[in-house]
């Protein structure tokens, strides 16, 4: 039986280290609200050490000195080591994040997949030759930035860390990951997989600390060249301000308030099943959650009835017992989600099911919640709740559905349910979102570009496009020989 360590260290310059101040962060199990483990707390001094190690690795060619095919081989070894650690990764993430054990194991597989996918591309990122005419040779090089700082949220820690780390390593950047203080353990195991695979010292550094000190110090560090941030809009804005001081590029993967549209010809079973997965998986704590559903008035009541029946059927309990609906990450997150629901009722929405926290048990469990009678301008229809809360709204005309779907500050993903391919295309063209799902929420994978529009951020992760965020084009323009008349 796999057991978790009681104390976890940071990984800096190829070594496992305590925090410079010797302090620790206690990690809680959200299903029980009891302490689970401790992790070394990184503070400003630790950030500096990690960035220095990453810089040294970059300057001494730790990764860039490897032939691209050898970097690819290194990444395949990381993937294999993640698979070896998959049981432990699954348990760690099930217990510190709260999600289902099978989902957490699946996340380990997804993390490994990022390394095989981008490992396969490490030797295929090519420059161009640009014709300038006789006497000149001109070409481009996709050059790494240097030190990439990657700040990761708590909802899918290892998958999101692997998503950015794999691209950075494939392109020769050194990395400092700031893991989420609420659920950092699986990322320690990702660092262990990198160590076992033989990554050069300093190529991958993982530090866990609070956002307000370690996170802020990392993104403001003078030796960081590139930032990847996945998290909330508010934190993204503060990171962008820090990046603006030094004019460094950022990838911003922020929040969402994504809408599915159910047209009257849709396969309603498919739409209902897909929406339930989209909003209740990981207790709704997914940036691309299906948090709004716009349903044609002719099928509205049928869809609501079926969704409510599904919600009532969900088992609620710890992820380690494979329940359908697992806890929220923390007590403040539960307070926040419940407060949104109470505000929704106050504004006139009707909780067709749920709307309150689960009482009488430890842990941070929220009832699966479906609101009807929601107006598009209500707070619950506009703001990201990040819990198992769905707002259902009726519409009459496709153009009206598109207008409601596009009517928030966010634009991460959207969904369409219809048998009519022309209507699906028409809708996909008009929906303002980085990705549009047709007839299956979360369709796509590591191969498909993902990212936001509007306040959901910019830059793309996943797919081949993502690699372009990790390199900058250098042009080399060469004059051959000397022209007649020149010395
Ligand atoms: P958050 O912004 O509070 O924290 C994210 C990370 O930023 C954490 O590691 C935190 O320690 C760090 N941080 C906090 N303040 C910081 C600062 N001032 N400087 C630097 N780092 C700082 O977000 P969260 O609550 O952990 O995650 C939930 C949010 O993440 C939701 O809005 C969700 O939609 C979003 N998210 C987006 C994606 C995506 O790919 N678009 C994926 C997952 C989550």
PDB file of N, CA, C and O and ligand atoms in Angstrom, residues 151-156 160 163 178-181 209-212 214-217 219 229-236 238-239 252-256 286-288 333 384 386 412 450 456, ligand 1:
ATOM      1  N   UNK A 151       3.659  29.616 -12.530  1.00  0.00           N
ATOM      2  CA  UNK A 151       2.859  29.659 -11.304  1.00  0.00           C
ATOM      3  C   UNK A 151       1.587  28.849 -11.539  1.00  0.00           C
ATOM      4  O   UNK A 151       0.830  29.114 -12.467  1.00  0.00           O
ATOM      5  N   UNK A 152       1.386  27.858 -10.685  1.00  0.00           N
ATOM      6  CA  UNK A 152       0.384  26.809 -10.936  1.00  0.00           C
ATOM      7  C   UNK A 152      -0.737  26.883  -9.897  1.00  0.00           C
ATOM      8  O   UNK A 152      -0.459  27.106  -8.709  1.00  0.00           O
ATOM      9  N   UNK A 153      -2.007  26.681 -10.305  1.00  0.00           N
ATOM     10  CA  UNK A 153      -3.114  26.675  -9.342  1.00  0.00           C
ATOM     11  C   UNK A 153      -3.329  25.283  -8.745  1.00  0.00           C
ATOM     12  O   UNK A 153      -2.695  24.317  -9.161  1.00  0.00           O
ATOM     13  N   UNK A 154      -4.299  25.201  -7.833  1.00  0.00           N
ATOM     14  CA  UNK A 154      -4.450  23.971  -7.046  1.00  0.00           C
ATOM     15  C   UNK A 154      -5.386  22.938  -7.668  1.00  0.00           C
ATOM     16  O   UNK A 154      -5.506  21.834  -7.167  1.00  0.00           O
ATOM     17  N   UNK A 155      -6.097  23.279  -8.745  1.00  0.00           N
ATOM     18  CA  UNK A 155      -7.174  22.359  -9.158  1.00  0.00           C
ATOM     19  C   UNK A 155      -6.713  21.141  -9.960  1.00  0.00           C
ATOM     20  O   UNK A 155      -7.285  20.069  -9.831  1.00  0.00           O
ATOM     21  N   UNK A 156      -5.656  21.326 -10.804  1.00  0.00           N
ATOM     22  CA  UNK A 156      -5.069  20.181 -11.519  1.00  0.00           C
ATOM     23  C   UNK A 156      -3.552  20.333 -11.461  1.00  0.00           C
ATOM     24  O   UNK A 156      -2.901  20.536 -12.494  1.00  0.00           O
ATOM     25  N   UNK A 160      -1.304  20.593 -14.937  1.00  0.00           N
ATOM     26  CA  UNK A 160      -1.022  21.956 -15.396  1.00  0.00           C
ATOM     27  C   UNK A 160       0.471  22.266 -15.322  1.00  0.00           C
ATOM     28  O   UNK A 160       1.020  22.950 -16.185  1.00  0.00           O
ATOM     29  N   UNK A 163       2.009  20.514 -18.265  1.00  0.00           N
ATOM     30  CA  UNK A 163       1.617  21.177 -19.511  1.00  0.00           C
ATOM     31  C   UNK A 163       2.616  22.267 -19.887  1.00  0.00           C
ATOM     32  O   UNK A 163       3.049  22.360 -21.040  1.00  0.00           O
ATOM     33  N   UNK A 178       6.330  27.515  -9.241  1.00  0.00           N
ATOM     34  CA  UNK A 178       5.799  27.829  -7.902  1.00  0.00           C
ATOM     35  C   UNK A 178       4.539  26.999  -7.765  1.00  0.00           C
ATOM     36  O   UNK A 178       3.530  27.249  -8.427  1.00  0.00           O
ATOM     37  N   UNK A 179       4.614  25.974  -6.910  1.00  0.00           N
ATOM     38  CA  UNK A 179       3.471  25.059  -6.800  1.00  0.00           C
ATOM     39  C   UNK A 179       2.403  25.681  -5.891  1.00  0.00           C
ATOM     40  O   UNK A 179       2.694  26.559  -5.076  1.00  0.00           O
ATOM     41  N   UNK A 180       1.158  25.212  -6.022  1.00  0.00           N
ATOM     42  CA  UNK A 180       0.067  25.819  -5.238  1.00  0.00           C
ATOM     43  C   UNK A 180       0.154  25.391  -3.771  1.00  0.00           C
ATOM     44  O   UNK A 180       0.312  24.209  -3.468  1.00  0.00           O
ATOM     45  N   UNK A 181       0.031  26.344  -2.886  1.00  0.00           N
ATOM     46  CA  UNK A 181       0.217  26.075  -1.461  1.00  0.00           C
ATOM     47  C   UNK A 181      -0.859  25.150  -0.877  1.00  0.00           C
ATOM     48  O   UNK A 181      -0.672  24.560   0.177  1.00  0.00           O
ATOM     49  N   UNK A 209       5.289  27.892  -1.963  1.00  0.00           N
ATOM     50  CA  UNK A 209       5.200  29.009  -1.029  1.00  0.00           C
ATOM     51  C   UNK A 209       3.885  29.709  -1.263  1.00  0.00           C
ATOM     52  O   UNK A 209       3.130  29.331  -2.160  1.00  0.00           O
ATOM     53  N   UNK A 210       3.627  30.711  -0.460  1.00  0.00           N
ATOM     54  CA  UNK A 210       2.390  31.460  -0.636  1.00  0.00           C
ATOM     55  C   UNK A 210       2.526  32.420  -1.815  1.00  0.00           C
ATOM     56  O   UNK A 210       3.623  32.904  -2.120  1.00  0.00           O
ATOM     57  N   UNK A 211       1.386  32.688  -2.450  1.00  0.00           N
ATOM     58  CA  UNK A 211       1.405  33.576  -3.610  1.00  0.00           C
ATOM     59  C   UNK A 211       1.894  34.963  -3.263  1.00  0.00           C
ATOM     60  O   UNK A 211       2.660  35.575  -4.011  1.00  0.00           O
ATOM     61  N   UNK A 212       1.463  35.458  -2.093  1.00  0.00           N
ATOM     62  CA  UNK A 212       1.765  36.846  -1.758  1.00  0.00           C
ATOM     63  C   UNK A 212       3.251  37.088  -1.520  1.00  0.00           C
ATOM     64  O   UNK A 212       3.721  38.207  -1.699  1.00  0.00           O
ATOM     65  N   UNK A 214       6.236  34.224  -1.988  1.00  0.00           N
ATOM     66  CA  UNK A 214       7.065  33.478  -2.946  1.00  0.00           C
ATOM     67  C   UNK A 214       6.615  33.729  -4.390  1.00  0.00           C
ATOM     68  O   UNK A 214       7.433  33.971  -5.288  1.00  0.00           O
ATOM     69  N   UNK A 215       5.292  33.687  -4.622  1.00  0.00           N
ATOM     70  CA  UNK A 215       4.782  33.885  -5.985  1.00  0.00           C
ATOM     71  C   UNK A 215       5.124  35.269  -6.500  1.00  0.00           C
ATOM     72  O   UNK A 215       5.658  35.438  -7.600  1.00  0.00           O
ATOM     73  N   UNK A 216       4.840  36.270  -5.657  1.00  0.00           N
ATOM     74  CA  UNK A 216       5.089  37.655  -6.078  1.00  0.00           C
ATOM     75  C   UNK A 216       6.585  37.892  -6.302  1.00  0.00           C
ATOM     76  O   UNK A 216       6.981  38.567  -7.254  1.00  0.00           O
ATOM     77  N   UNK A 217       7.431  37.308  -5.431  1.00  0.00           N
ATOM     78  CA  UNK A 217       8.885  37.496  -5.582  1.00  0.00           C
ATOM     79  C   UNK A 217       9.374  36.822  -6.864  1.00  0.00           C
ATOM     80  O   UNK A 217      10.254  37.335  -7.554  1.00  0.00           O
ATOM     81  N   UNK A 219       7.680  36.241  -9.777  1.00  0.00           N
ATOM     82  CA  UNK A 219       7.323  36.921 -11.032  1.00  0.00           C
ATOM     83  C   UNK A 219       7.988  38.287 -11.165  1.00  0.00           C
ATOM     84  O   UNK A 219       8.084  38.833 -12.257  1.00  0.00           O
ATOM     85  N   UNK A 229       1.350  31.801 -16.287  1.00  0.00           N
ATOM     86  CA  UNK A 229       0.495  31.839 -15.107  1.00  0.00           C
ATOM     87  C   UNK A 229      -0.838  31.180 -15.407  1.00  0.00           C
ATOM     88  O   UNK A 229      -1.488  31.500 -16.401  1.00  0.00           O
ATOM     89  N   UNK A 230      -1.232  30.283 -14.551  1.00  0.00           N
ATOM     90  CA  UNK A 230      -2.566  29.685 -14.622  1.00  0.00           C
ATOM     91  C   UNK A 230      -3.226  29.955 -13.282  1.00  0.00           C
ATOM     92  O   UNK A 230      -2.713  29.526 -12.243  1.00  0.00           O
ATOM     93  N   UNK A 231      -4.338  30.670 -13.308  1.00  0.00           N
ATOM     94  CA  UNK A 231      -4.994  30.999 -12.047  1.00  0.00           C
ATOM     95  C   UNK A 231      -6.064  32.055 -12.256  1.00  0.00           C
ATOM     96  O   UNK A 231      -6.620  32.183 -13.350  1.00  0.00           O
ATOM     97  N   UNK A 232      -6.315  32.819 -11.218  1.00  0.00           N
ATOM     98  CA  UNK A 232      -7.449  33.746 -11.259  1.00  0.00           C
ATOM     99  C   UNK A 232      -7.098  35.049 -11.999  1.00  0.00           C
ATOM    100  O   UNK A 232      -5.931  35.412 -12.130  1.00  0.00           O
ATOM    101  N   UNK A 233      -8.125  35.750 -12.407  1.00  0.00           N
ATOM    102  CA  UNK A 233      -7.939  37.013 -13.136  1.00  0.00           C
ATOM    103  C   UNK A 233      -7.206  38.022 -12.262  1.00  0.00           C
ATOM    104  O   UNK A 233      -6.272  38.706 -12.703  1.00  0.00           O
ATOM    105  N   UNK A 234      -7.618  38.082 -10.986  1.00  0.00           N
ATOM    106  CA  UNK A 234      -7.031  39.094 -10.091  1.00  0.00           C
ATOM    107  C   UNK A 234      -5.519  38.878  -9.949  1.00  0.00           C
ATOM    108  O   UNK A 234      -4.727  39.817 -10.065  1.00  0.00           O
ATOM    109  N   UNK A 235      -5.117  37.630  -9.723  1.00  0.00           N
ATOM    110  CA  UNK A 235      -3.681  37.351  -9.602  1.00  0.00           C
ATOM    111  C   UNK A 235      -2.994  37.592 -10.943  1.00  0.00           C
ATOM    112  O   UNK A 235      -1.888  38.137 -10.992  1.00  0.00           O
ATOM    113  N   UNK A 236      -3.658  37.212 -12.029  1.00  0.00           N
ATOM    114  CA  UNK A 236      -3.087  37.436 -13.362  1.00  0.00           C
ATOM    115  C   UNK A 236      -2.795  38.910 -13.587  1.00  0.00           C
ATOM    116  O   UNK A 236      -1.738  39.284 -14.111  1.00  0.00           O
ATOM    117  N   UNK A 238      -2.131  41.148 -11.329  1.00  0.00           N
ATOM    118  CA  UNK A 238      -0.988  41.620 -10.533  1.00  0.00           C
ATOM    119  C   UNK A 238       0.322  41.090 -11.134  1.00  0.00           C
ATOM    120  O   UNK A 238       1.344  41.786 -11.123  1.00  0.00           O
ATOM    121  N   UNK A 239       0.286  39.887 -11.703  1.00  0.00           N
ATOM    122  CA  UNK A 239       1.500  39.348 -12.344  1.00  0.00           C
ATOM    123  C   UNK A 239       1.830  40.152 -13.609  1.00  0.00           C
ATOM    124  O   UNK A 239       2.994  40.450 -13.887  1.00  0.00           O
ATOM    125  N   UNK A 252      -1.120  33.769 -20.154  1.00  0.00           N
ATOM    126  CA  UNK A 252      -2.120  33.948 -19.106  1.00  0.00           C
ATOM    127  C   UNK A 252      -3.270  32.977 -19.327  1.00  0.00           C
ATOM    128  O   UNK A 252      -4.030  33.120 -20.292  1.00  0.00           O
ATOM    129  N   UNK A 253      -3.368  31.974 -18.464  1.00  0.00           N
ATOM    130  CA  UNK A 253      -4.478  31.018 -18.523  1.00  0.00           C
ATOM    131  C   UNK A 253      -5.362  31.294 -17.315  1.00  0.00           C
ATOM    132  O   UNK A 253      -5.055  30.863 -16.208  1.00  0.00           O
ATOM    133  N   UNK A 254      -6.458  32.018 -17.537  1.00  0.00           N
ATOM    134  CA  UNK A 254      -7.226  32.517 -16.390  1.00  0.00           C
ATOM    135  C   UNK A 254      -8.577  31.812 -16.272  1.00  0.00           C
ATOM    136  O   UNK A 254      -8.706  30.666 -16.665  1.00  0.00           O
ATOM    137  N   UNK A 255      -9.544  32.482 -15.735  1.00  0.00           N
ATOM    138  CA  UNK A 255     -10.802  31.815 -15.405  1.00  0.00           C
ATOM    139  C   UNK A 255     -11.788  31.724 -16.563  1.00  0.00           C
ATOM    140  O   UNK A 255     -11.470  32.064 -17.698  1.00  0.00           O
ATOM    141  N   UNK A 256     -12.988  31.271 -16.250  1.00  0.00           N
ATOM    142  CA  UNK A 256     -14.013  31.151 -17.283  1.00  0.00           C
ATOM    143  C   UNK A 256     -15.419  31.175 -16.712  1.00  0.00           C
ATOM    144  O   UNK A 256     -15.625  31.052 -15.491  1.00  0.00           O
ATOM    145  N   UNK A 286     -13.011  23.678 -12.170  1.00  0.00           N
ATOM    146  CA  UNK A 286     -12.324  23.538 -13.457  1.00  0.00           C
ATOM    147  C   UNK A 286     -12.513  24.858 -14.196  1.00  0.00           C
ATOM    148  O   UNK A 286     -13.637  25.369 -14.284  1.00  0.00           O
ATOM    149  N   UNK A 287     -11.409  25.394 -14.730  1.00  0.00           N
ATOM    150  CA  UNK A 287     -11.520  26.695 -15.403  1.00  0.00           C
ATOM    151  C   UNK A 287     -12.490  26.619 -16.571  1.00  0.00           C
ATOM    152  O   UNK A 287     -13.199  27.567 -16.864  1.00  0.00           O
ATOM    153  N   UNK A 288     -12.513  25.456 -17.248  1.00  0.00           N
ATOM    154  CA  UNK A 288     -13.384  25.295 -18.418  1.00  0.00           C
ATOM    155  C   UNK A 288     -14.684  24.573 -18.054  1.00  0.00           C
ATOM    156  O   UNK A 288     -15.297  23.922 -18.902  1.00  0.00           O
ATOM    157  N   UNK A 333     -13.126  28.413   0.206  1.00  0.00           N
ATOM    158  CA  UNK A 333     -13.719  28.167  -1.116  1.00  0.00           C
ATOM    159  C   UNK A 333     -15.186  27.731  -0.961  1.00  0.00           C
ATOM    160  O   UNK A 333     -16.056  28.156  -1.723  1.00  0.00           O
ATOM    161  N   UNK A 384     -17.299  33.832 -12.171  1.00  0.00           N
ATOM    162  CA  UNK A 384     -16.840  32.447 -12.019  1.00  0.00           C
ATOM    163  C   UNK A 384     -17.051  32.018 -10.571  1.00  0.00           C
ATOM    164  O   UNK A 384     -16.532  32.646  -9.645  1.00  0.00           O
ATOM    165  N   UNK A 386     -16.613  28.614  -9.464  1.00  0.00           N
ATOM    166  CA  UNK A 386     -15.608  27.577  -9.208  1.00  0.00           C
ATOM    167  C   UNK A 386     -16.113  26.557  -8.183  1.00  0.00           C
ATOM    168  O   UNK A 386     -15.458  26.214  -7.209  1.00  0.00           O
ATOM    169  N   UNK A 412     -13.387  31.538 -22.355  1.00  0.00           N
ATOM    170  CA  UNK A 412     -12.434  30.416 -22.364  1.00  0.00           C
ATOM    171  C   UNK A 412     -12.898  29.324 -23.324  1.00  0.00           C
ATOM    172  O   UNK A 412     -12.285  29.089 -24.354  1.00  0.00           O
ATOM    173  N   UNK A 450      -5.492  25.208 -26.414  1.00  0.00           N
ATOM    174  CA  UNK A 450      -6.422  25.605 -25.360  1.00  0.00           C
ATOM    175  C   UNK A 450      -5.981  26.943 -24.794  1.00  0.00           C
ATOM    176  O   UNK A 450      -4.793  27.156 -24.560  1.00  0.00           O
ATOM    177  N   UNK A 456     -10.325  35.705 -19.947  1.00  0.00           N
ATOM    178  CA  UNK A 456      -9.829  34.344 -19.715  1.00  0.00           C
ATOM    179  C   UNK A 456      -8.352  34.229 -20.068  1.00  0.00           C
ATOM    180  O   UNK A 456      -7.752  33.169 -19.845  1.00  0.00           O
TER     181      UNK A 456
HETATM  182  P1  LIG B   1      -5.020  32.021  -7.687  1.00  0.00           P
HETATM  183  O1  LIG B   1      -4.848  33.089  -8.699  1.00  0.00           O
HETATM  184  O2  LIG B   1      -5.476  32.414  -6.337  1.00  0.00           O
HETATM  185  O3  LIG B   1      -3.647  31.237  -7.454  1.00  0.00           O
HETATM  186  C1  LIG B   1      -2.960  30.619  -8.502  1.00  0.00           C
HETATM  187  C2  LIG B   1      -1.512  30.568  -8.144  1.00  0.00           C
HETATM  188  O4  LIG B   1      -1.016  31.901  -8.067  1.00  0.00           O
HETATM  189  C3  LIG B   1      -1.181  29.920  -6.800  1.00  0.00           C
HETATM  190  O5  LIG B   1      -0.004  29.147  -6.934  1.00  0.00           O
HETATM  191  C4  LIG B   1      -0.931  31.122  -5.901  1.00  0.00           C
HETATM  192  O6  LIG B   1      -0.042  30.843  -4.833  1.00  0.00           O
HETATM  193  C5  LIG B   1      -0.286  32.075  -6.865  1.00  0.00           C
HETATM  194  N1  LIG B   1      -0.380  33.491  -6.486  1.00  0.00           N
HETATM  195  C6  LIG B   1      -1.337  34.104  -5.742  1.00  0.00           C
HETATM  196  N2  LIG B   1      -1.069  35.423  -5.639  1.00  0.00           N
HETATM  197  C7  LIG B   1       0.071  35.649  -6.339  1.00  0.00           C
HETATM  198  C8  LIG B   1       0.838  36.822  -6.631  1.00  0.00           C
HETATM  199  N3  LIG B   1       0.481  38.024  -6.170  1.00  0.00           N
HETATM  200  N4  LIG B   1       1.931  36.687  -7.416  1.00  0.00           N
HETATM  201  C9  LIG B   1       2.292  35.484  -7.910  1.00  0.00           C
HETATM  202  N5  LIG B   1       1.614  34.339  -7.650  1.00  0.00           N
HETATM  203  C10 LIG B   1       0.512  34.426  -6.883  1.00  0.00           C
HETATM  204  O7  LIG B   1      -5.964  30.958  -8.354  1.00  0.00           O
HETATM  205  P2  LIG B   1      -6.487  29.610  -7.691  1.00  0.00           P
HETATM  206  O8  LIG B   1      -7.567  29.969  -6.765  1.00  0.00           O
HETATM  207  O9  LIG B   1      -5.348  28.801  -7.200  1.00  0.00           O
HETATM  208  O10 LIG B   1      -7.062  28.860  -8.984  1.00  0.00           O
HETATM  209  C11 LIG B   1      -8.338  29.059  -9.436  1.00  0.00           C
HETATM  210  C12 LIG B   1      -8.337  29.941 -10.648  1.00  0.00           C
HETATM  211  O11 LIG B   1      -7.478  29.410 -11.653  1.00  0.00           O
HETATM  212  C13 LIG B   1      -9.707  30.004 -11.295  1.00  0.00           C
HETATM  213  O12 LIG B   1      -9.996  31.320 -11.675  1.00  0.00           O
HETATM  214  C14 LIG B   1      -9.557  29.117 -12.528  1.00  0.00           C
HETATM  215  O13 LIG B   1     -10.443  29.403 -13.546  1.00  0.00           O
HETATM  216  C15 LIG B   1      -8.141  29.370 -12.911  1.00  0.00           C
HETATM  217  N6  LIG B   1      -7.611  28.268 -13.743  1.00  0.00           N
HETATM  218  C16 LIG B   1      -7.384  28.489 -15.086  1.00  0.00           C
HETATM  219  C17 LIG B   1      -6.939  27.449 -15.901  1.00  0.00           C
HETATM  220  C18 LIG B   1      -6.687  27.675 -17.375  1.00  0.00           C
HETATM  221  O14 LIG B   1      -5.978  26.873 -17.984  1.00  0.00           O
HETATM  222  N7  LIG B   1      -7.241  28.711 -17.980  1.00  0.00           N
HETATM  223  C19 LIG B   1      -6.706  26.202 -15.351  1.00  0.00           C
HETATM  224  C20 LIG B   1      -6.944  26.012 -13.996  1.00  0.00           C
HETATM  225  C21 LIG B   1      -7.393  27.060 -13.192  1.00  0.00           C
END
